[in-house]
Amino acid sequence: MRLHQVLRNVDKFRTVFDFGGRDVAHWFPGHMAKGLRQMRANLKKVDCIIEIHDARISFLKDTLNVRPHLLILNKVDLTDLSNKQRILKTLEKNGVKNVLFTDCLKQRDDNIKKVKDYCLMVIGVPNVGKSSLINSLRRTNLKKGRASRVGGEPGITKAVLTRIQVCERPRMYLLDTPGVLPPRIENVETGMKLALCGTILDHLVGEDIIADYLLYSLNRLGKFSYVEKYDLQEPSDDIQHVLKRIAVKLGKTQRVKAITGVGNITITIPNYTAAAYDFIRAFRKGELGQVMLD
């Protein structure tokens, strides 16, 4: 049955997400305060500040309360840019006029060539591609390999690093910095978007709530590719049903003991945590389509 034939129940899906009174203050790891102090101490040494965001969350407030000279919206390969002009106009109203859209993991990105200055500091929340930007600049301008470690989890860069050369003419250096969150995230929904994009460690929020918010967001945006990917009959607003189908499709099960009237028995049940993990990772890798959360 074709997807458009089974959308009859979508208008009954949730229009508001229940965050269950969660407090985002617990999502700010204590070590980030040290990173903020290090970065502020180095501000006088730099000629230009580059702030980098995940393009799927474009309207995040400044990390250091310092307006960047250049805002880079990275991971455009994972982003729905159909509202690109609206994003640019909103940013301009907030005083941010110099904006570049990039995919720093590409071997060649023409927008990277536009980033040239003297001593630059790259700032931003965790896992948005700061180290990837540095490596991309070195690859583009110096034809050299990576100088900063990268990874799919937040927290790879632990401290403000020494200057890394990224260009010869003009001679340009760049400071890589640890990803830090603003000490005060403006609201729980912004925090959940950050968690969904891998900026906050999953266990601090909970894979179950992140997966549910992902399902809610995909349905709200009309992005139903998860139906085909996980062999569902139709879109669903029930995260337990979706995770059960994912677990069955991927063979993610676990054996648990159950107490019955005739004694203890071992039964096999779906592994909902493993299914949630796969669902979230599929989104982060772009396997559920290009999405704009803002």
Coordinates of C-alpha atoms in Angstrom, one line a residue:
M1 CA 0.0 0.0 0.0
R2 CA 1.4 3.4 -0.9
L3 CA 2.3 5.9 1.8
H4 CA -0.3 8.5 0.7
Q5 CA -3.0 6.0 1.2
V6 CA -2.3 5.4 4.8
L7 CA -2.0 9.0 6.2
R8 CA -5.6 9.1 7.4
N9 CA -4.8 9.2 11.1
V10 CA -2.0 11.8 10.9
D11 CA -4.3 14.7 11.7
K12 CA -4.9 13.0 15.1
F13 CA -1.2 13.0 16.0
R14 CA 0.2 15.2 18.8
T15 CA 0.5 18.9 18.2
V16 CA 2.3 19.6 21.5
F17 CA 5.0 17.5 23.1
D18 CA 4.8 16.7 26.8
F19 CA 8.2 17.2 28.3
G20 CA 7.1 15.8 31.7
G21 CA 8.4 18.7 33.7
R22 CA 12.1 18.0 32.8
D23 CA 14.7 20.4 34.1
V24 CA 17.4 21.2 31.5
A25 CA 19.8 22.5 34.3
H26 CA 20.9 18.9 34.8
W27 CA 22.0 18.6 31.1
F28 CA 24.9 21.1 31.6
P29 CA 28.0 19.1 32.6
G30 CA 30.1 20.8 35.2
H31 CA 33.4 20.6 33.2
M32 CA 31.9 23.0 30.6
A33 CA 32.3 25.9 33.0
K34 CA 36.1 25.5 32.9
G35 CA 35.9 25.5 29.1
L36 CA 33.9 28.7 29.1
R37 CA 36.5 30.4 31.3
Q38 CA 39.4 29.2 29.0
M39 CA 37.7 30.5 25.9
R40 CA 36.9 33.9 27.4
A41 CA 40.5 34.3 28.6
N42 CA 41.7 33.8 25.0
L43 CA 39.3 36.2 23.3
K44 CA 41.7 39.1 23.4
K45 CA 44.3 37.0 21.4
V46 CA 42.1 36.4 18.4
D47 CA 41.3 38.6 15.4
C48 CA 38.0 36.9 14.5
I49 CA 35.4 34.7 16.2
I50 CA 33.7 32.0 14.2
E51 CA 30.6 30.4 15.8
I52 CA 29.5 27.2 14.3
H53 CA 26.0 25.7 14.7
D54 CA 24.2 22.6 13.5
A55 CA 22.2 23.9 10.6
R56 CA 19.2 22.0 11.8
I57 CA 19.1 24.3 14.9
S58 CA 19.9 27.7 13.4
F59 CA 18.5 30.1 16.1
L60 CA 20.6 29.1 19.1
K61 CA 21.7 32.0 21.3
D62 CA 25.4 32.9 21.5
T63 CA 27.5 30.6 23.5
L64 CA 29.9 33.3 24.9
N65 CA 27.5 36.2 24.8
V66 CA 29.8 37.6 22.1
R67 CA 28.4 38.2 18.6
P68 CA 30.5 36.2 16.2
H69 CA 32.1 37.9 13.2
L70 CA 31.1 34.8 11.1
L71 CA 28.3 32.3 11.8
I72 CA 28.8 28.9 10.1
L73 CA 25.8 26.6 9.8
N74 CA 27.3 23.2 9.3
K75 CA 25.9 19.7 8.4
V76 CA 23.8 21.1 5.5
D77 CA 23.7 17.6 4.1
L78 CA 21.4 16.7 6.9
T79 CA 19.3 19.8 6.7
D80 CA 16.1 20.8 4.9
L81 CA 17.1 24.2 3.4
S82 CA 13.7 25.0 1.7
N83 CA 13.4 27.9 4.2
K84 CA 17.0 29.1 3.8
Q85 CA 16.0 32.7 3.1
R86 CA 13.7 32.8 6.2
I87 CA 16.7 31.7 8.3
L88 CA 19.0 34.3 6.8
K89 CA 16.4 37.1 7.4
T90 CA 15.8 36.1 11.0
L91 CA 19.6 35.9 11.7
E92 CA 20.0 39.3 10.1
K93 CA 17.3 40.8 12.3
N94 CA 19.4 39.5 15.3
G95 CA 22.5 41.3 14.0
V96 CA 24.2 38.3 12.3
K97 CA 24.9 39.2 8.7
N98 CA 27.9 37.0 7.8
V99 CA 26.6 33.5 7.4
L100 CA 28.0 30.4 5.5
F101 CA 26.3 27.1 5.0
T102 CA 28.8 24.2 5.0
D103 CA 29.4 20.5 5.0
C104 CA 32.8 20.2 6.6
L105 CA 33.1 16.5 6.0
K106 CA 33.1 16.9 2.2
Q107 CA 36.5 16.5 0.6
R108 CA 35.8 19.8 -1.2
D109 CA 33.4 22.6 -0.1
D110 CA 33.7 25.9 -2.0
N111 CA 32.4 27.9 1.0
I112 CA 35.4 26.8 3.1
K113 CA 37.6 28.9 0.8
K114 CA 35.7 32.0 2.0
V115 CA 37.0 31.6 5.6
K116 CA 40.3 33.5 5.7
D117 CA 41.7 35.8 8.4
Y118 CA 44.6 35.8 10.8
C119 CA 44.0 34.2 14.2
L120 CA 40.5 32.8 14.6
M121 CA 38.7 31.1 17.4
V122 CA 36.0 28.6 16.6
I123 CA 33.3 28.3 19.2
G124 CA 30.0 26.5 19.4
V125 CA 28.1 23.8 21.3
P126 CA 29.4 20.2 21.3
N127 CA 29.3 18.0 18.2
V128 CA 28.5 20.6 15.6
G129 CA 31.7 20.1 13.6
K130 CA 34.2 22.6 15.0
S131 CA 37.1 20.2 14.6
S132 CA 35.8 19.1 11.2
L133 CA 35.9 22.8 10.1
I134 CA 39.5 23.1 11.1
N135 CA 40.4 19.9 9.3
S136 CA 38.5 21.0 6.2
L137 CA 40.3 24.4 6.1
R138 CA 43.7 22.6 6.3
R139 CA 42.6 20.2 3.6
T140 CA 41.5 23.0 1.4
N141 CA 44.3 25.5 1.9
L142 CA 47.3 23.4 2.9
K143 CA 46.5 20.0 1.3
K144 CA 47.2 18.5 4.7
G145 CA 45.4 16.0 6.9
R146 CA 43.5 16.5 10.1
A147 CA 45.0 18.2 13.1
S148 CA 42.0 17.9 15.4
R149 CA 40.3 14.7 16.5
V150 CA 36.6 14.4 15.4
G151 CA 33.9 12.0 16.4
G152 CA 30.2 11.4 16.4
E153 CA 29.8 12.0 20.1
P154 CA 30.0 15.3 22.0
G155 CA 33.2 16.0 24.1
I156 CA 36.0 14.9 21.8
T157 CA 37.9 18.2 22.2
K158 CA 38.5 18.7 26.0
A159 CA 40.4 22.0 26.2
V160 CA 41.4 25.1 24.2
L161 CA 44.1 23.8 21.9
T162 CA 47.3 25.7 20.8
R163 CA 47.1 27.5 17.5
I164 CA 46.7 25.3 14.4
Q165 CA 47.8 26.6 11.0
V166 CA 45.1 26.4 8.4
C167 CA 46.4 28.6 5.6
E168 CA 49.7 29.9 4.3
R169 CA 48.7 32.9 2.2
P170 CA 47.5 34.8 4.2
R171 CA 49.1 33.0 7.2
M172 CA 46.1 32.0 9.3
Y173 CA 45.9 30.1 12.6
L174 CA 42.8 28.8 14.3
L175 CA 42.1 27.9 17.9
D176 CA 40.0 24.7 18.4
T177 CA 37.8 24.8 21.5
P178 CA 35.8 22.4 23.5
G179 CA 32.1 22.4 22.8
V180 CA 30.2 24.3 25.5
L181 CA 26.5 24.9 26.1
P182 CA 25.2 28.2 27.4
P183 CA 25.0 27.8 31.2
R184 CA 21.3 28.5 30.8
I185 CA 19.5 26.8 27.9
E186 CA 16.5 29.0 27.1
N187 CA 13.8 26.3 27.4
V188 CA 13.4 22.6 27.5
E189 CA 12.4 22.3 23.8
T190 CA 15.7 23.9 22.7
G191 CA 17.5 21.5 25.0
M192 CA 15.6 18.6 23.4
K193 CA 16.6 19.7 19.9
L194 CA 20.2 19.9 21.0
A195 CA 20.0 16.4 22.5
L196 CA 18.4 15.0 19.3
C197 CA 21.3 16.4 17.3
G198 CA 23.9 14.8 19.6
T199 CA 25.0 17.9 21.4
I200 CA 24.1 16.6 24.8
L201 CA 25.1 13.1 25.9
D202 CA 22.1 10.8 25.4
H203 CA 22.1 9.3 28.9
L204 CA 21.8 12.8 30.5
V205 CA 18.4 13.2 28.8
G206 CA 17.3 9.6 28.2
E207 CA 17.2 7.7 24.9
D208 CA 13.5 7.0 25.4
I209 CA 12.5 10.6 25.6
I210 CA 14.8 11.6 22.7
A211 CA 13.4 8.9 20.5
D212 CA 9.8 10.0 21.3
Y213 CA 10.7 13.7 20.6
L214 CA 12.2 12.5 17.3
L215 CA 9.0 10.7 16.3
Y216 CA 6.9 13.7 17.3
S217 CA 9.2 16.0 15.2
L218 CA 9.2 13.8 12.1
N219 CA 5.4 13.6 12.2
R220 CA 5.0 17.3 12.8
L221 CA 7.2 18.0 9.8
G222 CA 5.5 15.4 7.6
K223 CA 8.7 13.4 7.3
F224 CA 7.5 9.8 7.1
S225 CA 10.5 8.0 5.7
Y226 CA 10.8 6.0 8.9
V227 CA 7.7 4.1 7.9
E228 CA 9.5 2.5 4.9
K229 CA 12.9 2.2 6.6
Y230 CA 11.4 0.1 9.5
D231 CA 8.7 -1.7 7.6
L232 CA 5.8 -0.1 9.4
Q233 CA 2.3 -0.3 7.9
E234 CA 1.7 3.5 8.3
P235 CA 2.9 6.5 10.3
S236 CA 2.4 6.2 14.0
D237 CA 2.4 8.6 17.0
D238 CA 3.0 5.8 19.5
I239 CA 6.7 5.5 20.3
Q240 CA 6.3 2.1 22.0
H241 CA 4.7 0.7 18.8
V242 CA 7.4 2.2 16.6
L243 CA 10.3 0.9 18.8
K244 CA 8.7 -2.5 19.0
R245 CA 8.6 -2.7 15.2
I246 CA 12.2 -1.4 15.0
A247 CA 13.4 -4.1 17.5
V248 CA 11.6 -6.8 15.6
K249 CA 13.0 -5.7 12.2
L250 CA 16.6 -5.5 13.5
G251 CA 16.4 -8.5 15.8
K252 CA 17.0 -6.4 18.9
T253 CA 15.6 -8.6 21.7
Q254 CA 16.5 -9.4 25.2
R255 CA 15.7 -12.4 27.5
V256 CA 14.2 -11.6 30.9
K257 CA 12.8 -13.7 33.8
A258 CA 9.1 -13.6 34.5
I259 CA 7.4 -14.8 37.6
T260 CA 4.3 -17.0 36.9
G261 CA 2.0 -19.1 38.9
V262 CA 4.0 -22.2 38.0
G263 CA 7.4 -20.7 38.7
N264 CA 10.0 -18.5 37.0
I265 CA 10.3 -18.6 33.2
T266 CA 12.5 -16.8 30.7
I267 CA 10.8 -14.9 27.9
T268 CA 12.1 -12.9 25.0
I269 CA 10.9 -9.3 24.6
P270 CA 11.8 -6.4 22.3
N271 CA 14.9 -4.4 23.4
Y272 CA 13.3 -0.9 23.4
T273 CA 16.5 0.8 24.4
A274 CA 18.5 -0.7 21.5
A275 CA 15.7 0.2 19.1
A276 CA 15.6 3.8 20.4
Y277 CA 19.4 4.0 20.0
D278 CA 19.1 2.8 16.3
F279 CA 16.2 5.3 15.6
I280 CA 18.2 8.2 17.0
R281 CA 21.4 7.3 15.1
A282 CA 19.5 6.9 11.9
F283 CA 18.3 10.5 12.2
R284 CA 21.7 11.8 13.0
K285 CA 23.2 10.1 10.0
G286 CA 20.5 11.5 7.7
E287 CA 18.9 8.2 7.0
L288 CA 15.4 9.6 7.9
G289 CA 15.7 12.5 5.5
Q290 CA 16.8 16.1 5.6
V291 CA 15.2 18.0 8.5
M292 CA 15.0 21.5 9.9
L293 CA 14.0 21.5 13.5
D294 CA 13.6 25.3 13.9

